PDB file of C-alpha atoms in Angstrom:
ATOM      1  CA  MET A   1     -64.247  59.049 -40.703  1.00 73.00           C
ATOM      2  CA  GLN A   2     -66.099  58.788 -37.182  1.00 83.00           C
ATOM      3  CA  HIS A   3     -63.447  55.853 -36.079  1.00 92.00           C
ATOM      4  CA  ILE A   4     -60.378  58.201 -36.803  1.00 95.00           C
ATOM      5  CA  PRO A   5     -60.261  59.617 -33.353  1.00 95.00           C
ATOM      6  CA  GLU A   6     -60.722  56.079 -31.881  1.00 95.00           C
ATOM      7  CA  ILE A   7     -57.934  54.843 -34.244  1.00 96.00           C
ATOM      8  CA  LEU A   8     -55.683  57.625 -33.329  1.00 97.00           C
ATOM      9  CA  LEU A   9     -56.082  57.245 -29.689  1.00 97.00           C
ATOM     10  CA  TRP A  10     -55.359  53.204 -29.972  1.00 97.00           C
ATOM     11  CA  LEU A  11     -52.148  54.007 -31.825  1.00 98.00           C
ATOM     12  CA  PHE A  12     -51.016  56.572 -29.329  1.00 98.00           C
ATOM     13  CA  VAL A  13     -51.844  54.007 -26.403  1.00 98.00           C
ATOM     14  CA  ILE A  14     -49.674  51.426 -28.439  1.00 98.00           C
ATOM     15  CA  ASN A  15     -46.754  53.535 -29.333  1.00 98.00           C
ATOM     16  CA  LEU A  16     -46.459  54.948 -25.873  1.00 98.00           C
ATOM     17  CA  GLY A  17     -46.482  51.514 -24.147  1.00 98.00           C
ATOM     18  CA  ILE A  18     -43.762  50.682 -26.692  1.00 98.00           C
ATOM     19  CA  ALA A  19     -41.769  53.698 -25.775  1.00 98.00           C
ATOM     20  CA  PHE A  20     -42.026  53.389 -22.403  1.00 98.00           C
ATOM     21  CA  GLY A  21     -40.673  50.000 -22.202  1.00 98.00           C
ATOM     22  CA  ALA A  22     -38.098  50.644 -24.274  1.00 97.00           C
ATOM     23  CA  GLY A  23     -36.929  53.576 -22.518  1.00 97.00           C
ATOM     24  CA  LEU A  24     -36.718  51.203 -19.542  1.00 98.00           C
ATOM     25  CA  TYR A  25     -34.532  48.864 -21.139  1.00 97.00           C
ATOM     26  CA  GLU A  26     -32.316  51.906 -22.382  1.00 97.00           C
ATOM     27  CA  THR A  27     -32.131  53.061 -19.102  1.00 97.00           C
ATOM     28  CA  ARG A  28     -31.182  49.808 -17.459  1.00 97.00           C
ATOM     29  CA  ILE A  29     -29.219  48.287 -20.396  1.00 96.00           C
ATOM     30  CA  ILE A  30     -28.155  50.573 -22.688  1.00 96.00           C
ATOM     31  CA  LEU A  31     -27.060  53.841 -21.188  1.00 96.00           C
ATOM     32  CA  PRO A  32     -24.586  51.725 -18.488  1.00 95.00           C
ATOM     33  CA  LEU A  33     -22.587  50.686 -21.487  1.00 96.00           C
ATOM     34  CA  TRP A  34     -22.530  54.387 -22.650  1.00 96.00           C
ATOM     35  CA  PHE A  35     -22.175  55.956 -19.507  1.00 96.00           C
ATOM     36  CA  ILE A  36     -19.802  54.378 -17.010  1.00 93.00           C
ATOM     37  CA  ARG A  37     -19.820  55.694 -13.723  1.00 88.00           C
ATOM     38  CA  SER A  38     -16.509  55.838 -11.841  1.00 86.00           C
ATOM     39  CA  PRO A  39     -15.869  55.067  -7.807  1.00 86.00           C
ATOM     40  CA  GLU A  40     -15.646  58.941  -7.599  1.00 83.00           C
ATOM     41  CA  ASN A  41     -19.360  59.236  -9.069  1.00 78.00           C
ATOM     42  CA  VAL A  42     -18.110  60.617 -12.111  1.00 82.00           C
ATOM     43  CA  PHE A  43     -19.208  59.595 -15.692  1.00 86.00           C
ATOM     44  CA  GLN A  44     -17.094  58.293 -18.246  1.00 88.00           C
ATOM     45  CA  LEU A  45     -18.386  58.340 -22.070  1.00 93.00           C
ATOM     46  CA  ASN A  46     -17.997  55.157 -24.087  1.00 94.00           C
ATOM     47  CA  SER A  47     -18.570  56.876 -27.334  1.00 90.00           C
ATOM     48  CA  LYS A  48     -17.615  53.690 -29.396  1.00 92.00           C
ATOM     49  CA  ALA A  49     -20.383  51.682 -27.616  1.00 95.00           C
ATOM     50  CA  MET A  50     -22.789  54.862 -28.363  1.00 95.00           C
ATOM     51  CA  ASN A  51     -21.725  55.126 -32.012  1.00 93.00           C
ATOM     52  CA  GLU A  52     -22.019  51.238 -32.574  1.00 94.00           C
ATOM     53  CA  ALA A  53     -25.482  50.990 -30.944  1.00 94.00           C
ATOM     54  CA  ASP A  54     -26.592  54.384 -32.761  1.00 93.00           C
ATOM     55  CA  THR A  55     -30.211  53.529 -31.256  1.00 94.00           C
ATOM     56  CA  GLY A  56     -31.343  56.990 -32.178  1.00 93.00           C
ATOM     57  CA  ARG A  57     -31.532  55.949 -35.973  1.00 92.00           C
ATOM     58  CA  LYS A  58     -31.816  52.434 -35.522  1.00 94.00           C
ATOM     59  CA  PHE A  59     -34.617  52.062 -33.214  1.00 95.00           C
ATOM     60  CA  TRP A  60     -35.974  55.414 -31.622  1.00 95.00           C
ATOM     61  CA  GLY A  61     -36.422  57.002 -35.024  1.00 93.00           C
ATOM     62  CA  MET A  62     -38.921  54.377 -36.214  1.00 93.00           C
ATOM     63  CA  VAL A  63     -40.466  54.240 -33.171  1.00 92.00           C
ATOM     64  CA  THR A  64     -41.024  57.541 -31.469  1.00 93.00           C
ATOM     65  CA  THR A  65     -39.189  60.389 -33.452  1.00 94.00           C
ATOM     66  CA  MET A  66     -41.249  60.585 -36.087  1.00 95.00           C
ATOM     67  CA  PRO A  67     -44.402  58.455 -35.226  1.00 97.00           C
ATOM     68  CA  LEU A  68     -45.074  59.399 -31.719  1.00 98.00           C
ATOM     69  CA  THR A  69     -44.548  63.175 -32.224  1.00 98.00           C
ATOM     70  CA  LEU A  70     -47.022  62.708 -35.540  1.00 98.00           C
ATOM     71  CA  LEU A  71     -49.435  60.681 -33.247  1.00 98.00           C
ATOM     72  CA  THR A  72     -49.087  63.405 -30.560  1.00 98.00           C
ATOM     73  CA  ILE A  73     -49.815  66.321 -32.638  1.00 98.00           C
ATOM     74  CA  ALA A  74     -52.794  64.241 -34.150  1.00 98.00           C
ATOM     75  CA  ASN A  75     -54.148  63.444 -30.828  1.00 98.00           C
ATOM     76  CA  LEU A  76     -53.914  66.824 -29.484  1.00 98.00           C
ATOM     77  CA  VAL A  77     -55.633  68.107 -32.332  1.00 98.00           C
ATOM     78  CA  VAL A  78     -58.533  65.294 -31.948  1.00 97.00           C
ATOM     79  CA  ALA A  79     -58.600  65.868 -27.783  1.00 97.00           C
ATOM     80  CA  TRP A  80     -58.657  69.699 -28.497  1.00 97.00           C
ATOM     81  CA  ARG A  81     -61.909  69.051 -30.354  1.00 95.00           C
ATOM     82  CA  SER A  82     -63.403  66.278 -28.269  1.00 93.00           C
ATOM     83  CA  ASP A  83     -66.042  66.870 -25.589  1.00 89.00           C
ATOM     84  CA  GLY A  84     -67.582  64.888 -22.849  1.00 90.00           C
ATOM     85  CA  GLN A  85     -65.607  62.740 -20.165  1.00 91.00           C
ATOM     86  CA  ARG A  86     -62.621  62.226 -22.395  1.00 94.00           C
ATOM     87  CA  HIS A  87     -61.874  65.599 -23.473  1.00 95.00           C
ATOM     88  CA  ASP A  88     -59.705  66.600 -20.115  1.00 96.00           C
ATOM     89  CA  TRP A  89     -58.104  63.345 -19.924  1.00 97.00           C
ATOM     90  CA  TRP A  90     -57.173  63.199 -23.776  1.00 97.00           C
ATOM     91  CA  LEU A  91     -55.777  66.742 -23.817  1.00 98.00           C
ATOM     92  CA  ALA A  92     -53.607  65.898 -20.492  1.00 98.00           C
ATOM     93  CA  SER A  93     -52.186  62.949 -22.219  1.00 98.00           C
ATOM     94  CA  SER A  94     -51.453  64.906 -25.238  1.00 98.00           C
ATOM     95  CA  LEU A  95     -49.977  67.855 -23.406  1.00 98.00           C
ATOM     96  CA  ILE A  96     -47.905  65.780 -21.159  1.00 98.00           C
ATOM     97  CA  VAL A  97     -46.272  63.775 -24.441  1.00 98.00           C
ATOM     98  CA  LEU A  98     -45.846  66.969 -26.129  1.00 98.00           C
ATOM     99  CA  VAL A  99     -43.690  67.960 -23.513  1.00 98.00           C
ATOM    100  CA  GLU A 100     -41.707  65.168 -23.351  1.00 98.00           C
ATOM    101  CA  ARG A 101     -41.228  65.045 -27.500  1.00 98.00           C
ATOM    102  CA  LEU A 102     -40.212  68.793 -27.121  1.00 98.00           C
ATOM    103  CA  GLY A 103     -37.519  67.556 -24.604  1.00 97.00           C
ATOM    104  CA  THR A 104     -36.287  64.901 -26.770  1.00 97.00           C
ATOM    105  CA  PHE A 105     -35.944  67.399 -29.899  1.00 97.00           C
ATOM    106  CA  THR A 106     -34.045  70.370 -27.867  1.00 98.00           C
ATOM    107  CA  PHE A 107     -32.294  68.184 -25.409  1.00 98.00           C
ATOM    108  CA  PHE A 108     -31.870  64.473 -26.262  1.00 97.00           C
ATOM    109  CA  ILE A 109     -31.421  64.281 -29.856  1.00 96.00           C
ATOM    110  CA  PRO A 110     -28.539  67.259 -29.961  1.00 96.00           C
ATOM    111  CA  THR A 111     -26.804  65.884 -27.016  1.00 96.00           C
ATOM    112  CA  ALA A 112     -26.729  62.585 -28.013  1.00 95.00           C
ATOM    113  CA  ILE A 113     -25.186  63.841 -31.517  1.00 94.00           C
ATOM    114  CA  LYS A 114     -22.544  65.935 -29.281  1.00 94.00           C
ATOM    115  CA  LEU A 115     -21.833  63.151 -27.564  1.00 95.00           C
ATOM    116  CA  MET A 116     -21.162  60.558 -30.233  1.00 93.00           C
ATOM    117  CA  ARG A 117     -18.733  63.330 -31.486  1.00 91.00           C
ATOM    118  CA  ALA A 118     -17.215  63.699 -28.029  1.00 90.00           C
ATOM    119  CA  GLU A 119     -13.829  63.931 -29.288  1.00 89.00           C
ATOM    120  CA  THR A 120     -14.207  67.655 -29.731  1.00 89.00           C
ATOM    121  CA  LEU A 121     -15.551  68.294 -26.230  1.00 90.00           C
ATOM    122  CA  THR A 122     -13.564  68.353 -22.852  1.00 92.00           C
ATOM    123  CA  GLN A 123     -13.999  65.872 -20.032  1.00 88.00           C
ATOM    124  CA  GLN A 124     -15.523  68.314 -17.953  1.00 90.00           C
ATOM    125  CA  LYS A 125     -18.181  68.915 -20.569  1.00 93.00           C
ATOM    126  CA  ILE A 126     -18.617  65.426 -21.606  1.00 93.00           C
ATOM    127  CA  THR A 127     -19.025  64.845 -17.609  1.00 91.00           C
ATOM    128  CA  SER A 128     -21.749  67.379 -17.127  1.00 93.00           C
ATOM    129  CA  LEU A 129     -23.762  66.605 -20.092  1.00 95.00           C
ATOM    130  CA  VAL A 130     -23.713  62.844 -19.480  1.00 96.00           C
ATOM    131  CA  SER A 131     -24.880  63.711 -15.686  1.00 94.00           C
ATOM    132  CA  LEU A 132     -27.385  65.748 -17.104  1.00 96.00           C
ATOM    133  CA  TRP A 133     -28.705  63.234 -19.320  1.00 96.00           C
ATOM    134  CA  VAL A 134     -28.960  60.683 -16.778  1.00 95.00           C
ATOM    135  CA  ARG A 135     -31.062  63.230 -14.628  1.00 95.00           C
ATOM    136  CA  MET A 136     -33.367  64.075 -17.324  1.00 97.00           C
ATOM    137  CA  ASN A 137     -33.909  60.489 -18.581  1.00 97.00           C
ATOM    138  CA  TYR A 138     -35.749  59.842 -15.585  1.00 97.00           C
ATOM    139  CA  VAL A 139     -38.179  62.804 -16.394  1.00 98.00           C
ATOM    140  CA  ARG A 140     -38.364  61.835 -19.750  1.00 98.00           C
ATOM    141  CA  ASN A 141     -39.649  57.895 -18.496  1.00 98.00           C
ATOM    142  CA  THR A 142     -42.028  59.654 -16.070  1.00 98.00           C
ATOM    143  CA  LEU A 143     -43.435  61.859 -18.235  1.00 98.00           C
ATOM    144  CA  THR A 144     -43.832  59.226 -20.829  1.00 98.00           C
ATOM    145  CA  LEU A 145     -45.457  56.798 -18.666  1.00 98.00           C
ATOM    146  CA  LEU A 146     -47.779  59.557 -17.212  1.00 98.00           C
ATOM    147  CA  GLY A 147     -48.834  60.239 -20.631  1.00 98.00           C
ATOM    148  CA  TRP A 148     -49.491  56.586 -21.449  1.00 98.00           C
ATOM    149  CA  LEU A 149     -51.432  56.187 -18.226  1.00 98.00           C
ATOM    150  CA  THR A 150     -53.734  58.992 -18.988  1.00 98.00           C
ATOM    151  CA  ALA A 151     -54.323  57.893 -22.649  1.00 98.00           C
ATOM    152  CA  LEU A 152     -55.132  54.773 -21.180  1.00 98.00           C
ATOM    153  CA  ARG A 153     -57.664  56.458 -18.682  1.00 97.00           C
ATOM    154  CA  VAL A 154     -59.279  57.997 -21.941  1.00 97.00           C
ATOM    155  CA  LEU A 155     -59.577  54.620 -23.373  1.00 95.00           C
ATOM    156  CA  SER A 156     -61.440  53.427 -20.223  1.00 95.00           C
ATOM    157  CA  LEU A 157     -64.134  56.438 -20.589  1.00 92.00           C
ATOM    158  CA  HIS A 158     -66.951  56.103 -22.930  1.00 71.00           C
ATOM    159  CA  LEU A 159     -67.743  58.342 -25.918  1.00 56.00           C
TER     160      LEU A 159
END
């Protein structure tokens, strides 16, 4: 029972590393296939590519939607109860990732669903959503990186 906090922290760090790497891959490789920027700096949506890739169900659901969310909550509880040098770093890491998780559930998932059903949206609405997605994705990746780095800092500290 005494090793559970350490195991949860290690799982949190590993999952965050995977999520950050996958987020960078999606930003550089996948999003340009979905969101095509015209010479006038207007985004066009390739909903066919988005629906075919369906990364939310095929990848993210198994890697972050459920596992990282549960690990974040578990680490938040353990961090809250911890003491010593690790407490503040661990709590900070858990809270940073909690903010990222909330953003994913309140913006990214609902927006992906809307964009996958884009035939019901106007071009102006599509452009607006895609533009916001692209900007907010940098924030999400930054939060994941900060959460991961602070979790790594927790690992570097002694109990």
